[in-house]
Amino acid sequence: DAKTTQPTSMDCAEGRAANLPCNHSTISGNEYVYWYRQIHSQGPQYIIHGLKNNETNEMASLIITEDRKSSTLILPHATLRDTAVYYCIVRVAGGGSEKLVFGKGMKLTVNP
Amino acid sequence: SAVISQKPSRDICQRGTSLTIQCQVDSQVTMMFWYRQQPGQSLTLIATANQGSEATYESGFVIDKFPISRPNLTFSTLTVSNMSPEDSSIYLCSTWTSGRQETQYFGPGTRLLVL
């Protein structure tokens, strides 16, 4: 089972920052938080990941709380093309496979 | 990053037949993963394929139904056998970036419709 919980959906106005929350209260000390998104019927796209420090790249910022029980993905200036299902994932290590277990994700709709 | 391609991109098949999906990575990788995404659902891991060993299947998936080959470090195939309409899904190939084991990348997917 997925170890994260996300809202089912969220709306955001174009040009505004989109803050996508995720809870992962049972995360272990050596588990990373990953964010992916899936634009309609395409393969999931990697966005960002982090362990405990905040991270930023050209796509987004990831803010992880000090207790690591939750995190927020920030899209600083949302565009219509950011409309997608966003997945917050805790990396599960099992049998050496380092597999990603996907939850239901959250549908972000960016409105004009 | 890893560039992953899949063939075919989509197919329509008759029940009872089998389809083999190919996955090609642009660099050598240790682990390759196959996922299924049923209509309106999230991704579910089918199996992990390591070169030179048997694939490891997740609960609910069996080798007879989803045989996997991994002949070298850049290629894998997934066969969906004896298909039924319930097998209609998107099938996705995935791998970690070579050498870093930090980021998992996905192929574009194969859209399968079984009639």
CSV table of C-alpha atoms in Angstrom, one decimal:
chain,number,residue,atom,x,y,z
A,1,ASP,CA,0.0,0.0,0.0
A,2,ALA,CA,1.0,3.6,-0.6
A,3,LYS,CA,2.4,5.4,2.4
A,4,THR,CA,1.2,8.8,1.4
A,5,THR,CA,-2.1,10.7,1.5
A,6,GLN,CA,-3.0,13.5,-0.8
A,7,PRO,CA,-6.2,15.5,-1.4
A,8,THR,CA,-8.2,14.1,-4.3
A,9,SER,CA,-8.1,17.3,-6.3
A,10,MET,CA,-7.2,20.9,-6.3
A,11,ASP,CA,-7.7,24.0,-8.5
A,12,CYS,CA,-5.3,26.8,-9.1
A,13,ALA,CA,-5.4,30.0,-11.1
A,14,GLU,CA,-3.0,30.3,-14.0
A,15,GLY,CA,0.1,32.4,-13.0
A,16,ARG,CA,-0.4,31.8,-9.3
A,17,ALA,CA,1.6,29.4,-7.1
A,18,ALA,CA,0.2,25.9,-6.7
A,19,ASN,CA,0.9,24.4,-3.3
A,20,LEU,CA,0.3,20.6,-3.3
A,21,PRO,CA,0.3,19.0,0.1
A,22,CYS,CA,1.2,15.4,1.0
A,23,ASN,CA,1.2,13.5,4.3
A,24,HIS,CA,3.6,10.7,5.0
A,25,SER,CA,3.4,10.3,8.7
A,26,THR,CA,4.9,6.8,8.7
A,27,ILE,CA,8.0,7.6,6.7
A,28,SER,CA,11.2,6.0,7.8
A,29,GLY,CA,14.5,7.9,8.3
A,30,ASN,CA,16.1,6.6,5.1
A,31,GLU,CA,13.1,7.0,2.8
A,32,TYR,CA,12.9,9.8,0.3
A,33,VAL,CA,9.9,11.7,-0.8
A,34,TYR,CA,9.4,11.7,-4.6
A,35,TRP,CA,7.0,13.7,-6.7
A,36,TYR,CA,5.8,12.7,-10.2
A,37,ARG,CA,3.1,13.9,-12.4
A,38,GLN,CA,1.1,12.3,-15.2
A,39,ILE,CA,-0.4,14.4,-17.9
A,40,HIS,CA,-3.3,12.7,-19.5
A,41,SER,CA,-2.4,9.1,-20.5
A,42,GLN,CA,1.3,9.9,-20.8
A,43,GLY,CA,4.1,8.2,-18.8
A,44,PRO,CA,4.7,9.7,-15.4
A,45,GLN,CA,7.2,12.6,-15.4
A,46,TYR,CA,9.7,13.0,-12.6
A,47,ILE,CA,9.5,16.4,-10.8
A,48,ILE,CA,11.7,16.4,-7.7
A,49,HIS,CA,12.7,14.4,-4.7
A,50,GLY,CA,14.2,15.0,-1.2
A,51,LEU,CA,15.1,13.4,2.0
A,52,LYS,CA,14.9,16.1,4.7
A,53,ASN,CA,16.2,19.4,3.2
A,54,ASN,CA,14.1,21.6,1.0
A,55,GLU,CA,14.9,21.1,-2.7
A,56,THR,CA,14.4,23.3,-5.7
A,57,ASN,CA,14.9,22.7,-9.4
A,58,GLU,CA,13.7,24.2,-12.6
A,59,MET,CA,10.3,22.7,-12.3
A,60,ALA,CA,9.3,23.1,-8.7
A,61,SER,CA,10.3,23.4,-5.0
A,62,LEU,CA,9.8,20.7,-2.4
A,63,ILE,CA,9.3,21.7,1.2
A,64,ILE,CA,9.6,19.0,3.8
A,65,THR,CA,8.6,19.6,7.4
A,66,GLU,CA,11.2,19.1,10.1
A,67,ASP,CA,9.5,16.0,11.4
A,68,ARG,CA,9.3,14.7,7.8
A,69,LYS,CA,5.7,13.7,8.3
A,70,SER,CA,4.5,15.9,5.5
A,71,SER,CA,5.7,17.9,2.5
A,72,THR,CA,4.5,20.5,0.0
A,73,LEU,CA,5.3,20.6,-3.7
A,74,ILE,CA,5.3,24.2,-5.0
A,75,LEU,CA,4.8,25.1,-8.6
A,76,PRO,CA,5.7,28.8,-8.5
A,77,HIS,CA,3.8,30.0,-11.5
A,78,ALA,CA,1.3,27.5,-12.6
A,79,THR,CA,0.4,27.3,-16.3
A,80,LEU,CA,-2.4,25.4,-18.1
A,81,ARG,CA,0.2,22.8,-19.0
A,82,ASP,CA,0.7,21.9,-15.3
A,83,THR,CA,-2.8,20.4,-15.3
A,84,ALA,CA,-2.1,16.8,-14.4
A,85,VAL,CA,-2.3,14.1,-11.7
A,86,TYR,CA,0.4,14.6,-9.2
A,87,TYR,CA,1.8,11.7,-7.2
A,88,CYS,CA,3.6,12.0,-3.9
A,89,ILE,CA,5.6,8.8,-3.3
A,90,VAL,CA,7.7,7.5,-0.5
A,91,ARG,CA,10.4,5.3,-2.0
A,92,VAL,CA,10.0,1.8,-0.7
A,93,ALA,CA,13.1,-0.4,-0.6
A,94,GLY,CA,12.4,-4.1,-0.8
A,95,GLY,CA,14.5,-7.0,-1.9
A,96,GLY,CA,16.9,-4.6,-3.6
A,97,SER,CA,14.4,-3.5,-6.1
A,98,GLU,CA,14.0,0.1,-4.9
A,99,LYS,CA,10.5,0.2,-6.4
A,100,LEU,CA,8.1,3.1,-6.4
A,101,VAL,CA,4.7,2.5,-5.0
A,102,PHE,CA,2.0,4.8,-6.4
A,103,GLY,CA,-1.0,6.0,-4.5
A,104,LYS,CA,-4.1,7.6,-6.1
A,105,GLY,CA,-2.5,10.9,-6.6
A,106,MET,CA,-4.1,14.4,-6.7
A,107,LYS,CA,-5.7,16.0,-9.8
A,108,LEU,CA,-4.5,19.6,-10.2
A,109,THR,CA,-6.5,21.7,-12.5
A,110,VAL,CA,-5.0,25.0,-13.6
A,111,ASN,CA,-7.7,27.4,-14.7
A,112,PRO,CA,-7.3,30.4,-17.0
B,1,SER,CA,18.1,11.0,-17.2
B,2,ALA,CA,17.1,7.9,-19.1
B,3,VAL,CA,15.3,7.9,-22.4
B,4,ILE,CA,12.9,5.0,-22.6
B,5,SER,CA,10.9,3.9,-25.7
B,6,GLN,CA,8.2,1.3,-26.0
B,7,LYS,CA,6.7,-0.6,-28.8
B,8,PRO,CA,3.9,-0.8,-29.8
B,9,SER,CA,2.5,2.5,-28.6
B,10,ARG,CA,-1.0,1.1,-28.7
B,11,ASP,CA,-2.8,-2.0,-29.9
B,12,ILE,CA,-6.2,-3.5,-30.1
B,13,CYS,CA,-6.3,-7.2,-29.6
B,14,GLN,CA,-8.8,-10.0,-29.5
B,15,ARG,CA,-9.4,-12.0,-26.3
B,16,GLY,CA,-7.4,-15.1,-26.0
B,17,THR,CA,-4.4,-13.8,-27.9
B,18,SER,CA,-1.1,-12.6,-26.5
B,19,LEU,CA,0.8,-9.4,-27.0
B,20,THR,CA,4.5,-8.7,-26.4
B,21,ILE,CA,5.5,-5.2,-25.4
B,22,GLN,CA,9.1,-4.1,-26.0
B,23,CYS,CA,11.0,-1.6,-23.8
B,24,GLN,CA,14.3,-0.1,-24.9
B,25,VAL,CA,16.5,2.1,-22.7
B,26,ASP,CA,19.2,4.4,-24.1
B,27,SER,CA,21.8,3.3,-21.5
B,28,GLN,CA,22.6,0.2,-19.6
B,29,VAL,CA,20.6,-0.2,-16.5
B,30,THR,CA,20.4,-2.8,-13.8
B,31,MET,CA,16.7,-2.9,-12.9
B,32,MET,CA,13.7,-2.5,-15.2
B,33,PHE,CA,10.2,-2.3,-13.9
B,34,TRP,CA,6.8,-3.0,-15.5
B,35,TYR,CA,3.7,-1.2,-14.4
B,36,ARG,CA,0.0,-1.5,-15.3
B,37,GLN,CA,-2.4,1.4,-15.2
B,38,GLN,CA,-6.0,0.4,-15.6
B,39,PRO,CA,-8.5,2.9,-16.8
B,40,GLY,CA,-9.0,5.7,-14.3
B,41,GLN,CA,-6.6,4.1,-11.8
B,42,SER,CA,-3.1,4.7,-10.5
B,43,LEU,CA,0.0,2.7,-11.5
B,44,THR,CA,0.4,-0.8,-10.1
B,45,LEU,CA,3.8,-2.5,-10.2
B,46,ILE,CA,3.7,-5.9,-12.1
B,47,ALA,CA,7.3,-7.0,-11.7
B,48,THR,CA,10.9,-6.1,-11.5
B,49,ALA,CA,13.3,-7.5,-14.1
B,50,ASN,CA,17.0,-7.8,-13.5
B,51,GLN,CA,19.3,-8.9,-16.3
B,52,GLY,CA,20.5,-12.5,-15.8
B,53,SER,CA,17.9,-13.5,-13.3
B,54,GLU,CA,14.2,-14.3,-13.0
B,55,ALA,CA,11.8,-11.5,-12.8
B,56,THR,CA,10.3,-10.8,-9.4
B,57,TYR,CA,6.5,-10.5,-9.5
B,58,GLU,CA,4.3,-8.5,-7.2
B,59,SER,CA,1.3,-10.0,-5.4
B,60,GLY,CA,-1.5,-10.7,-7.8
B,61,PHE,CA,0.7,-11.1,-10.8
B,62,VAL,CA,2.1,-14.4,-12.1
B,63,ILE,CA,4.7,-15.4,-14.6
B,64,ASP,CA,2.3,-17.5,-16.7
B,65,LYS,CA,0.1,-14.4,-17.3
B,66,PHE,CA,2.9,-11.8,-17.7
B,67,PRO,CA,6.1,-13.5,-18.8
B,68,ILE,CA,9.1,-11.1,-18.9
B,69,SER,CA,12.4,-11.3,-20.7
B,70,ARG,CA,15.5,-9.3,-19.9
B,71,PRO,CA,18.1,-10.4,-22.5
B,72,ASN,CA,20.5,-7.5,-21.9
B,73,LEU,CA,21.1,-4.3,-19.9
B,74,THR,CA,19.1,-2.1,-22.3
B,75,PHE,CA,16.1,-4.1,-23.3
B,76,SER,CA,13.1,-6.0,-21.8
B,77,THR,CA,9.8,-7.4,-23.0
B,78,LEU,CA,6.5,-8.0,-21.2
B,79,THR,CA,4.0,-10.4,-22.7
B,80,VAL,CA,0.3,-10.2,-21.8
B,81,SER,CA,-0.9,-13.7,-22.3
B,82,ASN,CA,-4.4,-15.1,-23.0
B,83,MET,CA,-5.8,-11.7,-22.9
B,84,SER,CA,-9.3,-10.7,-21.6
B,85,PRO,CA,-11.0,-7.3,-21.7
B,86,GLU,CA,-9.9,-6.9,-18.1
B,87,ASP,CA,-6.3,-6.6,-19.4
B,88,SER,CA,-7.2,-3.4,-21.2
B,89,SER,CA,-4.7,-1.0,-19.6
B,90,ILE,CA,-1.7,1.2,-20.2
B,91,TYR,CA,1.5,-0.8,-19.6
B,92,LEU,CA,4.6,1.2,-18.6
B,93,CYS,CA,8.2,0.3,-18.6
B,94,SER,CA,10.5,2.1,-16.1
B,95,THR,CA,14.0,2.2,-14.8
B,96,TRP,CA,16.3,4.0,-12.5
B,97,THR,CA,19.0,6.3,-13.8
B,98,SER,CA,22.1,4.4,-14.4
B,99,GLY,CA,24.7,4.7,-11.7
B,100,ARG,CA,22.8,6.8,-9.3
B,101,GLN,CA,19.8,4.8,-8.3
B,102,GLU,CA,18.0,7.9,-7.3
B,103,THR,CA,15.4,8.8,-10.0
B,104,GLN,CA,13.0,6.5,-11.7
B,105,TYR,CA,12.0,7.3,-15.3
B,106,PHE,CA,9.1,6.0,-17.3
B,107,GLY,CA,8.5,5.2,-20.9
B,108,PRO,CA,5.5,6.6,-22.8
B,109,GLY,CA,3.4,3.5,-22.2
B,110,THR,CA,1.6,1.0,-24.4
B,111,ARG,CA,-2.2,1.4,-24.6
B,112,LEU,CA,-3.8,-1.9,-24.9
B,113,LEU,CA,-7.5,-2.5,-25.7
B,114,VAL,CA,-8.8,-6.1,-25.6
B,115,LEU,CA,-12.1,-6.8,-27.3
